[in-house]
């Protein structure tokens, strides 16, 4: 469901911030959250907050250790929320020329995609990052950064 958390701005402040978040399985739609506040010696106050949950997605992948001249396969997870079922297309950006990344499949309506990463024999030792871009029609692109360590 929806979750409301409270953050007191300062110990002597009369202002409190509320954060409303939704679980992944909450369907898209409009919800009304009723908030009630009370303080000693004062009447209770209540108000309603309209929360609109929209469908969406994100991408998750774990870091790689990838020796020179090797190939590694990993599962990349597409996290779908609020009933999002659309096709997601994956691509890479800012990948060094000594690395190659491929996706199988590169477009999916599923939640798991295989990602194959290959390092050339001339790849320098050290850590490098590149971005995976996940695109779906009608939604903002989602980015996740992949960290790759090439040992000496």
C-alpha atoms as a printed R data frame, in Angstrom:
    type eleno elety resid chain resno      x       y       z
1   ATOM     1    CA   UNK     A     1  0.000   0.000   0.000
2   ATOM     2    CA   UNK     A     2  0.879   3.596   0.502
3   ATOM     3    CA   UNK     A     3  3.279   4.473   3.297
4   ATOM     4    CA   UNK     A     4  3.512   7.822   5.072
5   ATOM     5    CA   UNK     A     5  6.645   8.755   7.016
6   ATOM     6    CA   UNK     A     6  7.125  11.880   9.088
7   ATOM     7    CA   UNK     A     7 10.248  13.997   9.379
8   ATOM     8    CA   UNK     A     8 10.472  16.734  12.005
9   ATOM     9    CA   UNK     A     9 12.261  19.699  10.433
10  ATOM    10    CA   UNK     A    10 13.718  20.964  13.758
11  ATOM    11    CA   UNK     A    11 13.003  20.118  17.389
12  ATOM    12    CA   UNK     A    12 11.460  23.543  18.049
13  ATOM    13    CA   UNK     A    13  9.775  23.911  14.654
14  ATOM    14    CA   UNK     A    14  6.084  23.844  14.016
15  ATOM    15    CA   UNK     A    15  6.669  22.287  10.603
16  ATOM    16    CA   UNK     A    16  6.844  18.601   9.766
17  ATOM    17    CA   UNK     A    17  7.516  17.067   6.366
18  ATOM    18    CA   UNK     A    18  5.577  14.011   5.217
19  ATOM    19    CA   UNK     A    19  6.865  11.572   2.635
20  ATOM    20    CA   UNK     A    20  4.340   9.376   0.868
21  ATOM    21    CA   UNK     A    21  5.670   6.350  -1.002
22  ATOM    22    CA   UNK     A    22  4.023   3.371  -2.622
23  ATOM    23    CA   UNK     A    23  4.925  -0.288  -2.772
24  ATOM    24    CA   UNK     A    24  5.773  -1.643  -6.233
25  ATOM    25    CA   UNK     A    25  2.541  -3.624  -6.418
26  ATOM    26    CA   UNK     A    26  0.268  -0.594  -5.890
27  ATOM    27    CA   UNK     A    27 -1.690  -0.062  -9.098
28  ATOM    28    CA   UNK     A    28 -1.629   3.272 -10.836
29  ATOM    29    CA   UNK     A    29 -4.444   5.599  -9.892
30  ATOM    30    CA   UNK     A    30 -5.506   8.364  -7.569
31  ATOM    31    CA   UNK     A    31 -5.569   7.847  -3.818
32  ATOM    32    CA   UNK     A    32 -6.643  10.114  -0.968
33  ATOM    33    CA   UNK     A    33 -4.512  10.063   2.186
34  ATOM    34    CA   UNK     A    34 -6.109  11.589   5.264
35  ATOM    35    CA   UNK     A    35 -3.611  13.160   7.671
36  ATOM    36    CA   UNK     A    36 -4.499  14.139  11.236
37  ATOM    37    CA   UNK     A    37 -2.259  16.085  13.587
38  ATOM    38    CA   UNK     A    38 -2.616  16.683  17.283
39  ATOM    39    CA   UNK     A    39 -0.726  18.701  19.864
40  ATOM    40    CA   UNK     A    40 -1.217  19.116  23.574
41  ATOM    41    CA   UNK     A    41 -3.639  21.932  24.374
42  ATOM    42    CA   UNK     A    42 -4.670  22.469  20.753
43  ATOM    43    CA   UNK     A    43 -7.545  21.113  18.697
44  ATOM    44    CA   UNK     A    44 -6.752  18.324  16.264
45  ATOM    45    CA   UNK     A    45 -6.227  19.347  12.667
46  ATOM    46    CA   UNK     A    46 -6.886  17.163   9.642
47  ATOM    47    CA   UNK     A    47 -6.426  17.489   5.922
48  ATOM    48    CA   UNK     A    48 -6.452  15.291   2.847
49  ATOM    49    CA   UNK     A    49 -3.652  14.786   0.364
50  ATOM    50    CA   UNK     A    50 -4.315  13.568  -3.159
51  ATOM    51    CA   UNK     A    51 -1.649  11.070  -4.237
52  ATOM    52    CA   UNK     A    52 -1.337  10.053  -7.863
53  ATOM    53    CA   UNK     A    53  0.563   6.822  -8.464
54  ATOM    54    CA   UNK     A    54  1.856   6.470 -12.008
55  ATOM    55    CA   UNK     A    55  3.254   3.342 -13.627
56  ATOM    56    CA   UNK     A    56  6.956   3.163 -14.258
57  ATOM    57    CA   UNK     A    57 10.114   1.108 -14.293
58  ATOM    58    CA   UNK     A    58 13.766   1.137 -13.301
59  ATOM    59    CA   UNK     A    59 16.786  -1.042 -14.019
60  ATOM    60    CA   UNK     A    60 19.107  -2.812 -11.577
61  ATOM    61    CA   UNK     A    61 22.416  -4.558 -12.248
62  ATOM    62    CA   UNK     A    62 25.280  -5.542  -9.962
63  ATOM    63    CA   UNK     A    63 28.936  -4.499 -10.487
64  ATOM    64    CA   UNK     A    64 31.297  -6.564 -12.613
65  ATOM    65    CA   UNK     A    65 34.841  -7.817 -12.071
66  ATOM    66    CA   UNK     A    66 36.028  -8.481 -15.608
67  ATOM    67    CA   UNK     A    67 39.589  -9.630 -16.439
68  ATOM    68    CA   UNK     A    68 41.132  -8.546 -19.742
69  ATOM    69    CA   UNK     A    69 40.084 -10.694 -22.694
70  ATOM    70    CA   UNK     A    70 37.133 -12.225 -20.848
71  ATOM    71    CA   UNK     A    71 33.382 -12.394 -21.290
72  ATOM    72    CA   UNK     A    72 30.860 -12.310 -18.460
73  ATOM    73    CA   UNK     A    73 27.099 -12.748 -18.490
74  ATOM    74    CA   UNK     A    74 24.767 -11.229 -15.896
75  ATOM    75    CA   UNK     A    75 21.075 -10.868 -15.325
76  ATOM    76    CA   UNK     A    76 19.815  -7.309 -15.504
77  ATOM    77    CA   UNK     A    77 16.534  -6.750 -13.650
78  ATOM    78    CA   UNK     A    78 13.764  -4.473 -14.880
79  ATOM    79    CA   UNK     A    79 11.764  -3.392 -11.845
80  ATOM    80    CA   UNK     A    80  8.189  -2.624 -12.890
81  ATOM    81    CA   UNK     A    81  5.856  -0.598 -10.681
82  ATOM    82    CA   UNK     A    82  2.195   0.394 -10.496
83  ATOM    83    CA   UNK     A    83  1.123  -2.034 -13.200
84  ATOM    84    CA   UNK     A    84  3.619  -0.979 -15.883
85  ATOM    85    CA   UNK     A    85  3.693  -3.712 -18.568
86  ATOM    86    CA   UNK     A    86  5.145  -1.901 -21.585
87  ATOM    87    CA   UNK     A    87  8.139  -2.886 -23.666
88  ATOM    88    CA   UNK     A    88 11.515  -1.632 -22.413
89  ATOM    89    CA   UNK     A    89 14.437  -1.150 -24.812
90  ATOM    90    CA   UNK     A    90 17.997  -1.235 -23.457
91  ATOM    91    CA   UNK     A    91 21.104   0.485 -24.762
92  ATOM    92    CA   UNK     A    92 24.463   1.682 -23.424
93  ATOM    93    CA   UNK     A    93 26.028   5.110 -23.267
94  ATOM    94    CA   UNK     A    94 29.556   6.281 -22.420
95  ATOM    95    CA   UNK     A    95 30.993   2.778 -22.668
96  ATOM    96    CA   UNK     A    96 34.768   2.697 -23.195
97  ATOM    97    CA   UNK     A    97 35.913   1.378 -26.590
98  ATOM    98    CA   UNK     A    98 37.645  -1.616 -24.947
99  ATOM    99    CA   UNK     A    99 34.320  -2.899 -23.531
100 ATOM   100    CA   UNK     A   100 31.385  -4.366 -25.443
101 ATOM   101    CA   UNK     A   101 27.920  -4.818 -23.951
102 ATOM   102    CA   UNK     A   102 25.031  -6.704 -25.523
103 ATOM   103    CA   UNK     A   103 21.543  -7.467 -24.252
104 ATOM   104    CA   UNK     A   104 19.470 -10.566 -24.896
105 ATOM   105    CA   UNK     A   105 16.797  -9.544 -25.674
106 ATOM   106    CA   UNK     A   106 17.434  -5.833 -26.185
107 ATOM   107    CA   UNK     A   107 13.677  -5.106 -25.972
108 ATOM   108    CA   UNK     A   108 11.448  -6.939 -23.509
109 ATOM   109    CA   UNK     A   109  8.128  -6.907 -21.694
110 ATOM   110    CA   UNK     A   110  9.669  -9.191 -19.055
111 ATOM   111    CA   UNK     A   111 11.639  -8.476 -15.904
112 ATOM   112    CA   UNK     A   112 15.004 -10.141 -16.600
113 ATOM   113    CA   UNK     A   113 17.406  -9.543 -19.486
114 ATOM   114    CA   UNK     A   114 20.779 -11.170 -20.063
115 ATOM   115    CA   UNK     A   115 23.658  -8.735 -20.377
116 ATOM   116    CA   UNK     A   116 26.943  -9.948 -21.838
117 ATOM   117    CA   UNK     A   117 30.000  -7.796 -21.182
118 ATOM   118    CA   UNK     A   118 33.330  -8.364 -22.927
119 ATOM   119    CA   UNK     A   119 36.698  -6.731 -22.173
120 ATOM   120    CA   UNK     A   120 39.358  -6.586 -24.866
121 ATOM   121    CA   UNK     A   121 42.898  -7.873 -24.277
122 ATOM   122    CA   UNK     A   122 44.103  -4.248 -24.291
123 ATOM   123    CA   UNK     A   123 41.700  -3.019 -21.595
124 ATOM   124    CA   UNK     A   124 43.586  -1.009 -18.966
125 ATOM   125    CA   UNK     A   125 43.421  -2.132 -15.332
126 ATOM   126    CA   UNK     A   126 41.182  -0.120 -13.039
127 ATOM   127    CA   UNK     A   127 37.579   0.810 -12.472
128 ATOM   128    CA   UNK     A   128 35.344   2.255 -15.161
129 ATOM   129    CA   UNK     A   129 31.641   3.128 -15.347
130 ATOM   130    CA   UNK     A   130 29.112   3.339 -18.136
131 ATOM   131    CA   UNK     A   131 25.350   3.899 -18.290
132 ATOM   132    CA   UNK     A   132 22.553   1.580 -19.269
133 ATOM   133    CA   UNK     A   133 19.617   3.487 -20.740
134 ATOM   134    CA   UNK     A   134 16.170   1.893 -20.478
135 ATOM   135    CA   UNK     A   135 13.526   3.433 -22.755
136 ATOM   136    CA   UNK     A   136  9.778   2.899 -23.007
137 ATOM   137    CA   UNK     A   137  7.335   4.790 -25.202
138 ATOM   138    CA   UNK     A   138  5.651   7.593 -23.268
139 ATOM   139    CA   UNK     A   139  7.985   7.409 -20.237
140 ATOM   140    CA   UNK     A   140 11.192   9.221 -19.310
141 ATOM   141    CA   UNK     A   141 14.352   7.210 -19.968
142 ATOM   142    CA   UNK     A   142 15.772   5.472 -16.916
143 ATOM   143    CA   UNK     A   143 19.535   5.303 -16.344
144 ATOM   144    CA   UNK     A   144 21.625   3.060 -14.193
145 ATOM   145    CA   UNK     A   145 25.391   3.186 -13.890
146 ATOM   146    CA   UNK     A   146 27.380  -0.035 -14.189
147 ATOM   147    CA   UNK     A   147 30.759  -0.215 -12.464
148 ATOM   148    CA   UNK     A   148 33.335  -2.552 -13.993
149 ATOM   149    CA   UNK     A   149 36.659  -3.404 -12.340
150 ATOM   150    CA   UNK     A   150 39.398  -4.734 -14.599
151 ATOM   151    CA   UNK     A   151 42.066  -6.301 -12.378
152 ATOM   152    CA   UNK     A   152 45.789  -5.806 -13.113
